[in-house]
């Protein structure tokens, strides 16, 4: 009976899973594309670094903190016009991805900044001493050396996004987490709730496993 | 929803509803009938009471089902929208539940009452309490923005605890009183008859299908209306939505 | 030419001020190999790091070929640094890059083409003997191997000035010699100015033209290597030179001596004189060379011999007087018992 | 008029602010007390470390990921019995703090793990070579050396908690974020919305400033 | 006594296997100062790190005082390590602890009381000359200062065995000498066994009793320092020794010589003989000492003198023959032109 129930759910779970993957991938991609440069900016403009610039540093820090301060749901509403302009719709996974992405950028930026801080200053000095441009130092010294830390940060961000994507339900985003909430929370359907939670656990374990694996492979220390 | 296609051709509908019985009602009661009429219907579930209207207004939805008349009107006014109702559907009555007190009279001074934190549902809770003489409401009371602040006189000094509506059935156990919307009470397999008091629900507080006024004359709206009026729909209600209070039109039809 | 004028570098950590370099003025000529020695903590690394502005001076300035580095724009400073190679005391390699890429980085910084880079890096690795570690990561290298990667990186852009902070201290004597020969070669063939910090006076002796001795952030003595070795003025200098030229007479020698011990100084051309030979042939004493060390620094001998003179007391005295006359530097350590 | 409105709001904002502080402090304290040991455990039982233990490592990793996979709202529901047992209630800020704390522990644990990974292995070896016990290595080498990274992690966690605490509204937790959602979002009260968002931004800036400050002071590199 | 038996350590990185140490067997006696030298990358650090199990051997074992370290429980191994001090090539100090706390850590690990720790650390810091840097953090120290903190930490628990990985290579000659004297002192007074890796043959000469020469993970030669210096068998050993005993004759000397150049070897007691004196007094030749280096290793002289013999050709030949007879080690470098 339980199996019947589950069999019946398969298409729905399937779709929800795809929606989750869709939202998480988009937001992760945007978070990386936006958060990485922003995190680097936060780091290199810091005191004592090669692009020291208190004004830029404070401005970037302020923007990052501002986005991080606003509760997700408010951010989501505030972003609706932008979402509409960008995706042509304000509901569904695509629309949900917009706010997820915007929320993830500053989070990831902070994590990148934190990883970069762990780099040995001596190595940066060595790069400065060969006359490398800031861009080269970033590309060929900071990023490679912080890579294991950044990959850990990506893992943390991805898993946070999986969690956050459950909130996509507010705008009808769908996904596994939303399914769990819609059925498990609102409809007291334990079968779906447990199934979805198990799927989420597996997904997160997989993400963690891959993240650890890649971090280990790229860790040349 | 493809708001741009001409009315005659429109065969793809997107209907929004809140998570729980109302989206189930669309999925199980309305969608099959519409599909027979040749529509393809997509149901979008929301866990929120603002987005379904905004999405409707923006054309992302063709219709939604989650709100009562008073809320719809206030919302439309507040947001400068042209919304119109299509037809009222069966709605589960909100009830005040308690594990501590057997009757409203037994309620002690200063008891805690968990109420929904969204204005739609909160307004209904406040109206029940007012009708039972536990509170009086300010003249400025507006269902769209109702909050515990609208309480003018609080006879038993109830302490209001706004929490998420879906959480209310779970709060019955932990608080003195809880105002639980009927749909969630049913989902949580609570017996509506256990309520200290149930909402006496005039039609204006029953949920209804709502569309943009500009669409009101379009065939799909008519088809939605017909679907709700169909025998099949009522059969689904009787089967799967036991305890939902039927609207007047349905009761009258049955009387005939 | 590197002109350092009134350079001061003060580290502020909290309320405390630590003086790294205190008012150093120094001129290092083109094509010179200039050594800096001094106790640990004397400010050698700090001074060196001020030369390519890795450490921004608190006051004073550094001119290279007449250009004041403190006045350059970021862009210009970068270009200037490409022509100032630096070898770090602690290597500072990029951990996540292979040996090849670590060296290639310097060339990339100078905007070289892929092909040029490949050829040049392979040449450099061969030069420092690390062809087989081309694709290894720094964590897989021994200390000396890391150091050699650092050397290759510093030489990558054919610098005019090379700053070496203990470039050979992690290297075995064989590799040290190779690297020194290499440095000497590039210095002579390409006219590169080399400033090097070292703790090994052997290194100073072997390749430096001039040295500066630092103490507490100041240069206390500075001059031609031979001059400093031959006539050190400061006790610190003397103690450093001792590590190369020092003769510790084993106690038992002094105790069991049969005759008079005299210490004979070789300085300059005197060393090639036949004073011992003449003495032995003129007096009836037996001369036993029990200890000695002669170094050729910049092709001039510098050294000490300890002779035990055995014979009649008066004859020994006459022999000593004779040698005194012929050379300045004679010292009687222990008279016959 | 606007000022009047604001003056009227002061007591409410005040209370909400205190509620936020209350929830964030409790959950932060629990997150640190729980996440720090857990993060250390994840690190020291890893391959090549001094308490290498694949079984413990996997078990701890699994538990951490499990908690992280579950959407917050579901976690909250799942924890209701525990919350009641612990605090005697399932609504209000104290109850909300329980789920916030439980959600923050594994998040912080991952951040701690990530910071610890940046420590130079040589330093750990030096500690091993003097015969220090694992406990001493943790206390006197790992924690001091990872301190700046951990403090950054605490900043990130605190700011995330401020954001998450808005969700406390689900169980009537209150707080600034909830106020913003209830009045600003549901009831279109822009005065409250803007005021609360400004307060949140200030709060987050303050947390970031303090975090950066402390991290800088403890950074002896 | 440290017994190393058939020790093998292979590093596996991906598919590649790097042989760190290949089948090394070695016995180091109690109270001995044992040196390890070899090219960079030869496996010296790896071998040393296997002695206290920082590197778990791939095969083979290490016994200290008869106890096989690979067989110990974690707890026992910890206790054993407290009695094996280690000085690292790259210091490895805890960055966030002051100099004082870095040293105190070792004592805390051994469960010493607060008071004991305070006194001991202050003593140690005085010993290495860092009292004034007591509250500084590693980042505020120069390379040599860091190294000295590492030395103090290694000595904190009065170890029986001290493992030093290039403990003095970051130190100036003055400090190096101090540290060596200190090592010698603790070795003699407390009977501590010291195993030290160094690149400076001067250090080996000064304090080691025996040395092992490593190449490609193997020990290619091992023995008493004097023996090895006097009669090196392997070319590698010879090249290392050259860095101390090498005499490079400046070209101009060879070119401008007026007589015959002979190289006279001093080995063992022969050095205190009066052969030169006797020769000069027996033949009519002038002898000019143009180069020389004599080292006393373990109180026995070892060295070389280069003489220029000027005189009648036949007389010079007779003089050479005479010296040949008296000493084994005579070599004619260049005959008179
Ligand atoms: N970043 C810093 N902050 C504070 N003090 C510093 C800093 N760097 C160096 N110092 C101090 O400045 C002085 C000079 O240091 P420097 O590194 O130049 O010495 P050094 O001569 O290179 O010594 P070594 O031979 O040991 O490398 C030392 O007393 C050191 O403690
Ligand atoms: N972690 C590692 N992974 C792979 N290879 C390694 C590792 N550590 C050392 N090696 C290799 O093992 C060999 C021996 O290294 P080791 O550090 O023992 O050399 P060493 O004799 O101490 O050299 P040095 O004098 O330069 O310090 C080297 O070829 C090195 O590349
Ligand atoms: Mg230095
Ligand atoms: Mg080594």
Short mmCIF file of N, CA and C and ligand atoms in Angstrom, two decimals, chain C residues 45 89 165-166, chain E residues 142-143, ligand 3:
data_model
loop_
_atom_site.label_atom_id
_atom_site.label_comp_id
_atom_site.label_asym_id
_atom_site.label_seq_id
_atom_site.Cartn_x
_atom_site.Cartn_y
_atom_site.Cartn_z
N UNK C 45 66.51 41.46 6.42
CA UNK C 45 65.38 41.20 5.52
C UNK C 45 64.57 42.47 5.30
N UNK C 89 63.43 34.12 1.81
CA UNK C 89 63.95 33.22 2.83
C UNK C 89 63.03 31.99 2.98
N UNK C 165 67.36 36.67 -0.20
CA UNK C 165 67.29 36.59 1.26
C UNK C 165 67.60 35.16 1.69
N UNK C 166 68.82 34.93 2.08
CA UNK C 166 69.26 33.58 2.47
C UNK C 166 68.89 32.55 1.43
N UNK E 142 62.09 37.72 13.21
CA UNK E 142 62.89 37.42 12.02
C UNK E 142 63.06 35.91 11.95
N UNK E 143 63.54 35.44 10.80
CA UNK E 143 63.69 34.00 10.59
C UNK E 143 64.49 33.33 11.70
MG1 LIG F 3 65.60 37.64 7.58
#
